[in-house]
Tab-separated table of C-alpha atoms and ligand atoms in Angstrom:
chain	number	residue	atom	x	y	z
A	1	MET	CA	-8.825	6.361	-21.758
A	2	LYS	CA	-5.115	5.578	-22.064
A	3	SER	CA	-4.053	9.225	-21.865
A	4	LEU	CA	-6.057	9.773	-18.641
A	5	TYR	CA	-3.666	7.645	-16.623
A	6	SER	CA	-0.030	8.556	-16.996
A	7	GLY	CA	3.197	8.835	-15.015
A	8	PRO	CA	5.852	6.296	-14.080
A	9	VAL	CA	3.806	4.464	-11.435
A	10	PHE	CA	0.819	3.809	-13.704
A	11	GLN	CA	3.220	2.879	-16.495
A	12	MET	CA	4.699	0.298	-14.128
A	13	ALA	CA	1.281	-1.175	-13.235
A	14	ARG	CA	0.433	-1.301	-16.968
A	15	ASP	CA	3.742	-3.008	-17.879
A	16	GLN	CA	3.308	-5.585	-15.108
A	17	PHE	CA	-0.268	-6.257	-16.243
A	18	HIS	CA	0.809	-6.862	-19.847
A	19	VAL	CA	3.445	-9.366	-18.696
A	20	ILE	CA	0.672	-11.272	-16.904
A	21	ALA	CA	-1.808	-10.864	-19.755
A	22	ASP	CA	0.771	-12.356	-22.158
A	23	HIS	CA	1.455	-15.176	-19.705
A	24	LEU	CA	-2.280	-15.916	-19.388
A	25	GLU	CA	-2.802	-15.410	-23.143
A	26	ILE	CA	-5.581	-12.872	-22.561
A	27	PRO	CA	-6.865	-11.606	-25.945
A	28	GLU	CA	-5.875	-8.000	-26.738
A	29	ASP	CA	-9.480	-6.752	-26.822
A	30	HIS	CA	-10.181	-8.065	-23.280
A	31	ARG	CA	-7.207	-6.297	-21.697
A	32	ASP	CA	-8.395	-2.694	-21.388
A	33	ARG	CA	-11.517	-3.733	-19.501
A	34	LEU	CA	-9.346	-5.489	-16.936
A	35	LEU	CA	-6.691	-2.819	-16.638
A	36	TYR	CA	-8.408	0.587	-16.741
A	37	PRO	CA	-10.351	1.802	-13.698
A	38	LYS	CA	-14.117	1.781	-13.660
A	39	ARG	CA	-14.244	5.240	-12.054
A	40	ALA	CA	-11.866	8.043	-11.122
A	41	ILE	CA	-12.995	10.953	-8.992
A	42	VAL	CA	-11.023	14.207	-8.702
A	43	VAL	CA	-12.164	16.831	-6.196
A	44	SER	CA	-11.072	20.199	-4.855
A	45	VAL	CA	-10.714	20.144	-1.095
A	46	PRO	CA	-10.873	23.697	0.286
A	47	ILE	CA	-10.082	24.236	3.974
A	48	HIS	CA	-9.504	27.003	6.508
A	49	MET	CA	-5.855	27.205	7.577
A	50	ASP	CA	-4.900	28.249	11.113
A	51	ASP	CA	-3.631	31.649	9.916
A	52	GLY	CA	-7.059	32.537	8.515
A	53	ARG	CA	-6.222	31.821	4.841
A	54	GLN	CA	-8.167	29.378	2.676
A	55	GLU	CA	-6.217	26.722	0.813
A	56	VAL	CA	-7.401	24.223	-1.811
A	57	PHE	CA	-5.909	20.726	-2.094
A	58	ALA	CA	-6.414	18.180	-4.894
A	59	GLY	CA	-8.176	14.987	-3.765
A	60	PHE	CA	-8.513	11.722	-5.685
A	61	ARG	CA	-10.307	8.389	-5.469
A	62	VAL	CA	-10.073	5.576	-8.005
A	63	GLN	CA	-12.370	2.542	-8.054
A	64	HIS	CA	-10.686	-0.005	-10.269
A	65	HIS	CA	-13.547	-2.486	-10.475
A	66	LEU	CA	-16.690	-3.445	-8.554
A	67	THR	CA	-17.112	-6.908	-10.064
A	68	LEU	CA	-16.483	-8.879	-6.872
A	69	GLY	CA	-17.887	-6.392	-4.345
A	70	PRO	CA	-17.144	-2.871	-3.096
A	71	ALA	CA	-13.876	-1.176	-3.964
A	72	LYS	CA	-11.414	-1.405	-1.080
A	73	GLY	CA	-8.233	0.507	-0.501
A	74	GLY	CA	-6.255	3.058	1.431
A	75	THR	CA	-6.121	6.841	1.362
A	76	ARG	CA	-2.687	8.401	0.937
A	77	PHE	CA	-1.737	11.892	2.079
A	78	ALA	CA	1.541	12.768	0.332
A	79	PRO	CA	2.840	15.755	-1.647
A	80	ASN	CA	3.373	13.964	-4.973
A	81	VAL	CA	0.045	12.091	-5.166
A	82	ASP	CA	-1.559	12.242	-8.621
A	83	ILE	CA	-4.242	10.379	-10.525
A	84	GLY	CA	-1.757	8.032	-12.241
A	85	GLU	CA	-0.213	6.897	-8.954
A	86	ILE	CA	-3.601	6.450	-7.282
A	87	ALA	CA	-4.902	4.473	-10.273
A	88	ALA	CA	-1.846	2.190	-10.188
A	89	LEU	CA	-2.324	1.568	-6.466
A	90	ALA	CA	-6.016	0.771	-7.098
A	91	VAL	CA	-5.075	-1.718	-9.831
A	92	TRP	CA	-2.618	-3.461	-7.483
A	93	MET	CA	-5.305	-3.570	-4.780
A	94	SER	CA	-7.552	-5.479	-7.200
A	95	TRP	CA	-5.024	-8.218	-7.801
A	96	LYS	CA	-4.198	-8.280	-4.065
A	97	CYS	CA	-7.818	-8.677	-2.939
A	98	ALA	CA	-8.441	-11.340	-5.578
A	99	LEU	CA	-5.304	-13.284	-4.587
A	100	ALA	CA	-6.499	-13.281	-0.954
A	101	ASP	CA	-9.987	-14.283	-2.172
A	102	LEU	CA	-11.678	-11.228	-0.612
A	103	PRO	CA	-15.039	-10.014	-1.971
A	104	TYR	CA	-13.656	-6.660	-3.090
A	105	GLY	CA	-12.424	-4.729	-6.084
A	106	GLY	CA	-9.395	-2.482	-5.781
A	107	GLY	CA	-9.686	1.137	-4.729
A	108	LYS	CA	-7.305	3.869	-3.668
A	109	GLY	CA	-7.496	7.531	-2.822
A	110	GLY	CA	-5.346	10.387	-1.765
A	111	VAL	CA	-4.741	14.062	-1.281
A	112	ALA	CA	-1.716	15.928	-2.630
A	113	VAL	CA	-0.465	17.365	0.655
A	114	ASP	CA	2.443	17.076	3.043
A	115	PRO	CA	0.618	15.999	6.214
A	116	HIS	CA	3.659	16.880	8.364
A	117	ALA	CA	3.268	20.528	7.298
A	118	LEU	CA	-0.307	20.773	8.687
A	119	SER	CA	-1.407	21.442	12.258
A	120	LEU	CA	-3.715	18.877	13.871
A	121	ASN	CA	-6.632	21.238	13.327
A	122	GLU	CA	-5.793	21.669	9.614
A	123	LEU	CA	-5.370	17.899	9.238
A	124	GLU	CA	-8.837	17.365	10.716
A	125	ASN	CA	-10.334	20.027	8.404
A	126	LEU	CA	-8.707	18.374	5.391
A	127	SER	CA	-9.749	14.841	6.361
A	128	ARG	CA	-13.359	15.809	7.004
A	129	ARG	CA	-13.735	17.915	3.852
A	130	TYR	CA	-12.127	15.177	1.710
A	131	MET	CA	-14.606	12.617	3.038
A	132	GLN	CA	-17.494	15.064	2.625
A	133	GLU	CA	-16.534	15.522	-1.064
A	134	MET	CA	-16.461	11.719	-1.468
A	135	ILE	CA	-19.865	10.991	0.116
A	136	PRO	CA	-21.756	10.743	-3.223
A	137	PHE	CA	-19.238	8.159	-4.488
A	138	VAL	CA	-18.539	5.855	-1.524
A	139	GLY	CA	-20.536	3.604	0.816
A	140	PRO	CA	-20.165	0.359	2.762
A	141	ARG	CA	-21.320	-1.562	-0.347
A	142	VAL	CA	-19.630	0.739	-2.871
A	143	ASP	CA	-16.175	1.746	-1.679
A	144	VAL	CA	-14.574	1.244	1.728
A	145	MET	CA	-11.503	3.357	2.577
A	146	ALA	CA	-8.566	2.500	4.852
A	147	PRO	CA	-5.274	4.085	5.981
A	148	ASP	CA	-2.185	4.280	3.791
A	149	MET	CA	0.933	6.452	3.778
A	150	GLY	CA	0.389	9.673	5.692
A	151	THR	CA	-2.972	8.644	7.194
A	152	ASN	CA	-3.771	6.799	10.411
A	153	GLU	CA	-6.461	5.614	12.833
A	154	GLN	CA	-7.371	9.169	13.862
A	155	ILE	CA	-7.986	10.198	10.252
A	156	MET	CA	-10.137	7.090	9.722
A	157	ALA	CA	-12.153	8.090	12.816
A	158	TRP	CA	-12.727	11.569	11.286
A	159	PHE	CA	-13.746	9.964	7.956
A	160	MET	CA	-16.200	7.675	9.728
A	161	ASP	CA	-17.610	10.485	11.860
A	162	THR	CA	-18.080	12.817	8.857
A	163	TYR	CA	-19.866	10.129	6.808
A	164	SER	CA	-22.003	9.139	9.814
A	165	MET	CA	-23.043	12.734	10.567
A	166	TYR	CA	-24.462	12.981	7.033
A	167	GLN	CA	-26.311	9.663	7.347
A	168	GLY	CA	-27.686	10.495	10.797
A	169	VAL	CA	-26.546	7.138	12.169
A	170	THR	CA	-23.158	5.662	13.019
A	171	VAL	CA	-21.779	3.773	10.008
A	172	PRO	CA	-18.513	2.171	11.166
A	173	GLU	CA	-18.366	-0.103	8.092
A	174	ILE	CA	-17.636	2.898	5.807
A	175	VAL	CA	-13.891	2.770	6.593
A	176	THR	CA	-11.456	0.297	8.147
A	177	GLY	CA	-8.347	0.915	10.223
A	178	LYS	CA	-10.386	2.867	12.790
A	179	PRO	CA	-9.437	3.037	16.483
A	180	VAL	CA	-10.542	0.059	18.546
A	181	GLY	CA	-13.541	1.383	20.462
A	182	SER	CA	-14.897	3.243	17.418
A	183	GLY	CA	-15.617	0.109	15.418
A	184	GLY	CA	-11.984	-0.789	14.732
A	185	THR	CA	-10.708	-4.314	15.102
A	186	LEU	CA	-7.994	-5.607	17.367
A	187	GLY	CA	-4.911	-6.444	15.319
A	188	ARG	CA	-5.469	-4.012	12.410
A	189	ARG	CA	-2.724	-1.601	13.476
A	190	GLU	CA	-0.022	-4.260	13.295
A	191	ALA	CA	-1.628	-6.474	10.616
A	192	THR	CA	0.407	-5.394	7.582
A	193	GLY	CA	3.805	-5.430	9.315
A	194	HIS	CA	2.940	-8.680	11.107
A	195	GLY	CA	2.109	-10.230	7.739
A	196	VAL	CA	5.392	-9.008	6.234
A	197	ALA	CA	7.340	-10.636	9.088
A	198	PHE	CA	5.198	-13.812	8.963
A	199	LEU	CA	5.877	-14.298	5.249
A	200	ALA	CA	9.571	-13.420	5.638
A	201	PHE	CA	9.727	-16.334	8.113
A	202	ARG	CA	8.017	-18.590	5.545
A	203	ALA	CA	10.669	-17.581	3.002
A	204	MET	CA	13.452	-18.194	5.559
A	205	GLU	CA	12.049	-21.676	6.149
A	206	ALA	CA	12.040	-22.318	2.397
A	207	LEU	CA	15.675	-21.167	2.117
A	208	GLU	CA	16.674	-22.935	5.346
A	209	ILE	CA	17.769	-19.712	7.060
A	210	ASN	CA	17.600	-19.787	10.850
A	211	PRO	CA	15.801	-16.602	12.013
A	212	VAL	CA	17.904	-16.479	15.153
A	213	GLY	CA	20.923	-14.451	14.131
A	214	ALA	CA	19.576	-13.682	10.651
A	215	THR	CA	19.692	-9.986	9.678
A	216	ALA	CA	17.148	-7.550	8.229
A	217	ILE	CA	17.072	-4.051	6.772
A	218	ILE	CA	13.792	-2.130	6.828
A	219	GLN	CA	13.187	0.914	4.626
A	220	GLY	CA	10.328	3.069	5.948
A	221	PHE	CA	9.569	3.119	9.648
A	222	GLY	CA	5.888	4.003	9.737
A	223	ASN	CA	3.013	1.643	10.386
A	224	VAL	CA	4.215	-1.179	8.129
A	225	GLY	CA	7.987	-0.894	8.625
A	226	SER	CA	7.967	-0.561	12.400
A	227	HIS	CA	5.634	-3.529	12.927
A	228	ALA	CA	7.585	-5.633	10.429
A	229	ALA	CA	10.765	-4.815	12.385
A	230	LEU	CA	9.130	-5.687	15.712
A	231	GLY	CA	7.737	-8.946	14.284
A	232	LEU	CA	11.104	-10.000	12.888
A	233	ALA	CA	13.002	-8.997	16.050
A	234	ALA	CA	10.533	-10.943	18.215
A	235	ARG	CA	11.830	-14.179	16.711
A	236	GLY	CA	15.514	-13.378	16.951
A	237	VAL	CA	16.193	-11.551	13.671
A	238	LYS	CA	18.795	-8.789	14.119
A	239	ILE	CA	17.576	-5.506	12.594
A	240	VAL	CA	20.773	-3.994	11.165
A	241	GLY	CA	19.207	-1.136	9.182
A	242	VAL	CA	16.170	1.153	9.397
A	243	SER	CA	15.305	4.335	7.523
A	244	ASP	CA	12.561	6.880	6.956
A	245	HIS	CA	12.217	10.080	4.909
A	246	THR	CA	14.548	11.906	7.338
A	247	ALA	CA	17.405	9.452	8.015
A	248	ALA	CA	18.893	6.009	7.344
A	249	TYR	CA	20.833	4.052	9.993
A	250	TYR	CA	22.927	0.922	9.643
A	251	ASP	CA	24.779	-1.005	12.344
A	252	ALA	CA	26.014	-4.544	11.701
A	253	ASP	CA	25.707	-5.249	15.449
A	254	GLY	CA	21.972	-4.510	15.400
A	255	LEU	CA	19.757	-1.504	16.170
A	256	PRO	CA	17.437	-1.089	19.200
A	257	VAL	CA	14.077	-1.465	17.457
A	258	ARG	CA	11.861	-0.744	20.457
A	259	GLU	CA	13.789	2.439	21.283
A	260	LEU	CA	13.475	3.592	17.661
A	261	CYS	CA	9.709	2.906	17.689
A	262	ASP	CA	9.352	4.979	20.874
A	263	ARG	CA	11.316	7.788	19.281
A	264	VAL	CA	9.123	7.848	16.154
A	265	ALA	CA	5.983	7.744	18.333
A	266	LYS	CA	7.280	10.809	20.189
A	267	THR	CA	8.942	12.919	17.461
A	268	GLY	CA	7.361	11.513	14.278
A	269	GLU	CA	10.713	10.749	12.626
A	270	LEU	CA	14.010	8.877	12.904
A	271	GLY	CA	16.178	11.908	12.043
A	272	GLY	CA	18.462	13.100	14.860
A	273	TRP	CA	18.519	9.780	16.715
A	274	SER	CA	22.244	9.085	16.149
A	275	ASP	CA	25.249	10.561	14.348
A	276	GLU	CA	27.202	7.333	14.325
A	277	ALA	CA	25.038	4.867	12.438
A	278	VAL	CA	24.022	7.303	9.643
A	279	ILE	CA	24.304	5.971	6.084
A	280	GLY	CA	23.289	7.297	2.619
A	281	ALA	CA	19.760	6.371	1.508
A	282	ARG	CA	20.827	4.410	-1.582
A	283	GLU	CA	23.861	2.725	-0.031
A	284	PHE	CA	21.546	1.665	2.797
A	285	LEU	CA	19.574	-0.708	0.545
A	286	GLU	CA	22.751	-2.330	-0.716
A	287	GLN	CA	24.145	-3.501	2.651
A	288	PRO	CA	24.391	-7.265	3.234
A	289	CYS	CA	21.411	-8.807	5.013
A	290	ASP	CA	19.132	-11.830	4.853
A	291	VAL	CA	15.847	-9.906	4.549
A	292	LEU	CA	15.423	-6.549	2.854
A	293	ALA	CA	11.961	-5.114	3.530
A	294	PRO	CA	11.113	-1.972	1.535
A	295	CYS	CA	8.169	-0.523	3.497
A	296	ALA	CA	7.977	3.069	2.203
A	297	VAL	CA	7.280	4.185	-1.373
A	298	GLU	CA	7.186	2.860	-4.943
A	299	ARG	CA	10.105	2.276	-7.331
A	300	VAL	CA	12.966	2.308	-4.795
A	301	ILE	CA	14.528	-0.876	-6.213
A	302	ASP	CA	15.392	0.022	-9.789
A	303	ALA	CA	17.663	-1.937	-12.140
A	304	ASP	CA	20.815	-0.298	-10.739
A	305	VAL	CA	19.942	-1.028	-7.125
A	306	ALA	CA	18.843	-4.563	-8.065
A	307	ARG	CA	22.293	-5.282	-9.497
A	308	ARG	CA	23.935	-4.296	-6.201
A	309	LEU	CA	21.612	-5.891	-3.651
A	310	LYS	CA	23.235	-8.233	-1.146
A	311	CYS	CA	20.126	-9.690	0.460
A	312	ARG	CA	18.646	-13.173	0.126
A	313	ILE	CA	14.972	-12.254	0.502
A	314	ILE	CA	13.048	-9.143	-0.550
A	315	ALA	CA	9.858	-8.786	1.517
A	316	GLU	CA	7.808	-6.084	-0.205
A	317	GLY	CA	5.904	-4.280	2.554
A	318	ALA	CA	5.399	-1.231	0.321
A	319	ASN	CA	3.278	-1.259	-2.807
A	320	GLY	CA	5.300	-1.313	-6.009
A	321	PRO	CA	8.830	-0.958	-4.554
A	322	THR	CA	10.477	-2.956	-7.378
A	323	THR	CA	10.392	-1.728	-10.978
A	324	PRO	CA	9.806	-4.195	-13.865
A	325	GLU	CA	13.402	-3.493	-15.043
A	326	ALA	CA	14.655	-4.478	-11.570
A	327	ASP	CA	12.531	-7.636	-11.762
A	328	ARG	CA	14.310	-8.555	-14.981
A	329	VAL	CA	17.721	-7.947	-13.337
A	330	LEU	CA	16.730	-10.079	-10.339
A	331	ALA	CA	15.609	-12.884	-12.664
A	332	GLU	CA	18.974	-12.795	-14.441
A	333	ARG	CA	21.107	-12.816	-11.280
A	334	ASN	CA	22.367	-16.301	-10.597
A	335	ASP	CA	22.090	-15.959	-6.802
A	336	ALA	CA	18.269	-16.102	-7.027
A	337	ILE	CA	17.063	-13.518	-4.513
A	338	PHE	CA	13.695	-14.734	-3.210
A	339	VAL	CA	11.039	-12.043	-3.775
A	340	ILE	CA	7.827	-12.006	-1.737
A	341	PRO	CA	5.786	-9.760	-4.043
A	342	ASP	CA	3.826	-6.822	-2.621
A	343	ILE	CA	0.346	-8.150	-3.402
A	344	LEU	CA	1.152	-11.178	-1.256
A	345	CYS	CA	3.594	-9.685	1.262
A	346	ASN	CA	1.546	-6.686	2.450
A	347	ALA	CA	-1.894	-8.317	2.095
A	348	GLY	CA	-2.179	-8.633	5.889
A	349	GLY	CA	-3.542	-5.083	5.983
A	350	VAL	CA	-6.462	-5.626	3.641
A	351	ILE	CA	-7.184	-9.081	5.062
A	352	VAL	CA	-7.643	-7.647	8.562
A	353	SER	CA	-9.505	-4.669	7.076
A	354	TYR	CA	-11.901	-7.237	5.624
A	355	PHE	CA	-12.262	-8.795	9.096
A	356	GLU	CA	-12.991	-5.322	10.497
A	357	TRP	CA	-15.685	-4.680	7.856
A	358	VAL	CA	-17.291	-8.065	8.557
A	359	GLN	CA	-17.284	-7.387	12.319
A	360	ASP	CA	-18.780	-3.901	11.789
A	361	LEU	CA	-21.531	-5.260	9.541
A	362	GLN	CA	-22.382	-7.930	12.100
A	363	GLN	CA	-21.718	-5.765	15.178
A	364	TYR	CA	-19.972	-8.783	16.649
A	365	PHE	CA	-16.303	-8.405	17.599
A	366	TRP	CA	-13.545	-10.991	17.731
A	367	SER	CA	-10.627	-11.476	20.124
A	368	LYS	CA	-7.133	-10.501	18.977
A	369	ASP	CA	-6.067	-14.167	18.951
A	370	GLU	CA	-8.948	-14.975	16.619
A	371	VAL	CA	-8.009	-12.110	14.272
A	372	MET	CA	-4.324	-13.040	14.165
A	373	ASP	CA	-5.031	-16.742	13.780
A	374	ARG	CA	-7.376	-16.117	10.837
A	375	LEU	CA	-4.850	-13.682	9.343
A	376	GLU	CA	-2.020	-16.195	9.451
A	377	ARG	CA	-4.221	-18.918	7.951
A	378	ALA	CA	-5.254	-16.590	5.121
A	379	LEU	CA	-1.624	-15.610	4.422
A	380	ASP	CA	-0.543	-19.240	4.496
A	381	ARG	CA	-3.222	-20.124	1.935
A	382	SER	CA	-2.050	-17.406	-0.453
A	383	TRP	CA	1.612	-18.229	0.178
A	384	GLY	CA	1.002	-21.908	-0.667
A	385	MET	CA	-0.832	-21.036	-3.876
A	386	VAL	CA	1.811	-18.564	-5.073
A	387	VAL	CA	4.783	-20.812	-4.370
A	388	ALA	CA	3.080	-23.820	-5.990
A	389	ARG	CA	2.067	-21.814	-9.060
A	390	ALA	CA	5.583	-20.354	-9.484
A	391	LYS	CA	7.019	-23.867	-9.329
A	392	ARG	CA	4.442	-25.345	-11.686
A	393	ASP	CA	4.719	-22.643	-14.363
A	394	LEU	CA	8.435	-21.903	-13.863
A	395	VAL	CA	7.695	-18.210	-13.344
A	396	SER	CA	8.661	-15.622	-10.718
A	397	ASN	CA	6.680	-15.309	-7.496
A	398	ARG	CA	5.366	-11.950	-8.741
A	399	THR	CA	4.091	-13.419	-11.999
A	400	ALA	CA	2.501	-16.316	-10.106
A	401	ALA	CA	0.794	-14.025	-7.562
A	402	MET	CA	-0.478	-11.584	-10.168
A	403	ALA	CA	-1.612	-14.381	-12.481
A	404	ILE	CA	-3.829	-15.807	-9.711
A	405	GLY	CA	-5.259	-12.340	-8.967
A	406	VAL	CA	-5.861	-11.325	-12.593
A	407	GLU	CA	-7.351	-14.730	-13.443
A	408	ARG	CA	-9.891	-14.476	-10.607
A	409	VAL	CA	-11.037	-10.997	-11.634
A	410	ARG	CA	-11.235	-12.078	-15.267
A	411	LYS	CA	-13.282	-15.183	-14.457
A	412	ALA	CA	-15.746	-13.111	-12.415
A	413	LYS	CA	-16.099	-10.595	-15.261
A	414	GLN	CA	-16.594	-13.405	-17.771
A	415	SER	CA	-19.245	-15.185	-15.729
A	416	ARG	CA	-21.158	-11.956	-15.077
A	417	GLY	CA	-20.886	-10.947	-18.751
A	418	LEU	CA	-20.634	-7.514	-20.323
A	419	PHE	CA	-23.785	-5.377	-19.960
A	420	PRO	CA	-25.673	-4.541	-22.170
B	1	NAD	P1	3.326	5.479	7.010
B	1	NAD	O1	2.955	6.852	6.577
B	1	NAD	O2	2.881	4.978	8.334
B	1	NAD	O3	4.914	5.306	6.938
B	1	NAD	C1	5.657	5.564	5.782
B	1	NAD	C2	7.129	5.523	6.157
B	1	NAD	O4	7.928	5.631	4.971
B	1	NAD	C3	7.545	6.678	7.071
B	1	NAD	O5	8.487	6.199	8.017
B	1	NAD	C4	8.203	7.644	6.100
B	1	NAD	O6	9.132	8.504	6.729
B	1	NAD	C5	8.888	6.660	5.186
B	1	NAD	N1	9.303	7.201	3.901
B	1	NAD	C6	8.603	7.988	3.044
B	1	NAD	N2	9.334	8.253	1.961
B	1	NAD	C7	10.519	7.611	2.129
B	1	NAD	C8	11.691	7.484	1.354
B	1	NAD	N3	11.805	8.081	0.164
B	1	NAD	N4	12.709	6.727	1.841
B	1	NAD	C9	12.622	6.115	3.034
B	1	NAD	N5	11.528	6.191	3.800
B	1	NAD	C10	10.500	6.934	3.357
B	1	NAD	O7	2.832	4.518	5.831
B	1	NAD	P2	2.525	2.955	5.898
B	1	NAD	O8	1.091	2.788	6.164
B	1	NAD	O9	3.532	2.294	6.761
B	1	NAD	O10	2.757	2.544	4.369
B	1	NAD	C11	4.046	2.253	3.848
B	1	NAD	C12	3.904	1.475	2.543
B	1	NAD	O11	3.164	0.287	2.785
B	1	NAD	C13	3.160	2.197	1.420
B	1	NAD	O12	3.700	1.776	0.183
B	1	NAD	C14	1.758	1.659	1.546
B	1	NAD	O13	1.036	1.763	0.337
B	1	NAD	C15	2.044	0.227	1.905
B	1	NAD	N6	0.947	-0.486	2.572
B	1	NAD	C16	0.421	-0.018	3.742
B	1	NAD	C17	-0.587	-0.753	4.362
B	1	NAD	C18	-1.153	-0.342	5.691
B	1	NAD	O14	-1.952	-1.112	6.245
B	1	NAD	N7	-0.810	0.796	6.247
B	1	NAD	C19	-1.089	-1.918	3.763
B	1	NAD	C20	-0.509	-2.370	2.579
B	1	NAD	C21	0.514	-1.638	1.987
């Protein structure tokens, strides 16, 4: 079992889990059942390319556990996706869903592909064939997919349509993050970034930082990063840095967030926007700011970067942006950077995905105000629990958040027992 899941990202999820397991004094022989996924599916995804060739892509789906309900989690289209990374992301989803008290286990999927290198027609072929390969393993009560890096509302609509064509009826509850009008919910598009900004404001309150005139740097300018930037800017925070996979910009006087969002909507990337504000990708993270929000990929804050950070708050929009070694460096620094850990900070996405699933099952849709109000109340509940637990046990926010998540999954497994 152990050798099935390898690579630096799974190693990181495993190391984090053992820190929590030690903290919770979980017996050694109970640990593997909590950590290793229930199921991992690997498929070949063959498609017709526009030039007439056939190409085969590797597709993955990991269902970490089904103890509390269906698996729930995004689908990532990125070149370096592998089973270890997907398994790690599924494990983190489990602790995230449990922390938010959602009736789900963690899931995650992906295809090893650069989506920017495909035409729209090829992207549709890939999305539909991937879902078709997954039909025997997913279902509204088994595993519910959502968007993640490299996927979006359109791809979710193709997933839903493909699954529905096979069932002979429309099954909107098979995926979340769909377009509004095809069973999607109002507020899902901005939910994750809105949550990141909302919790960054909670942290600013705790540190007595006035948002008006405070500064933020956002790494990753896709769904999560752009909405986090808009949410922060809406309450007076000056966005001094933004980056994506093509460029990083920094300007101490502030960047025009709306203009940058329009540019990305039009061209798909930040690259080429300006020659003046360009900065190196690593240096970018180390500029002074109040809030640093990594909203792109895993492991961008390593021990070296952690030593040089000049922010006061890290708001983890991405999954797994901070390595365990960096966590140790942050704990040792005497300026106490306040970390809002990923499973709390980016939970807005899965919380509103849960609302979408509930609305689809009931075929009864809510107003945007109702969605956002319920989202903020849910985030506040988790925030309160994490901060109180960290204070009570004298542990980091990450340890507190993960301890609550792991404990909930463990309790559910214990009360259900081990069959046979
Ligand atoms: P996205 O595909 O919409 O955007 C990703 C962004 O990151 C793009 O701007 C891309 O250019 C940038 N990027 C990629 N590699 C980079 C690098 N090395 N350096 C700088 N920028 C880079 O994806 P998203 O949905 O915004 O997801 C971003 C992160 O948030 C991922 O870690 C994802 O797992 C996590 N997340 C997403 C959601 C959601 O609802 N979409 C929910 C929870 C967590």
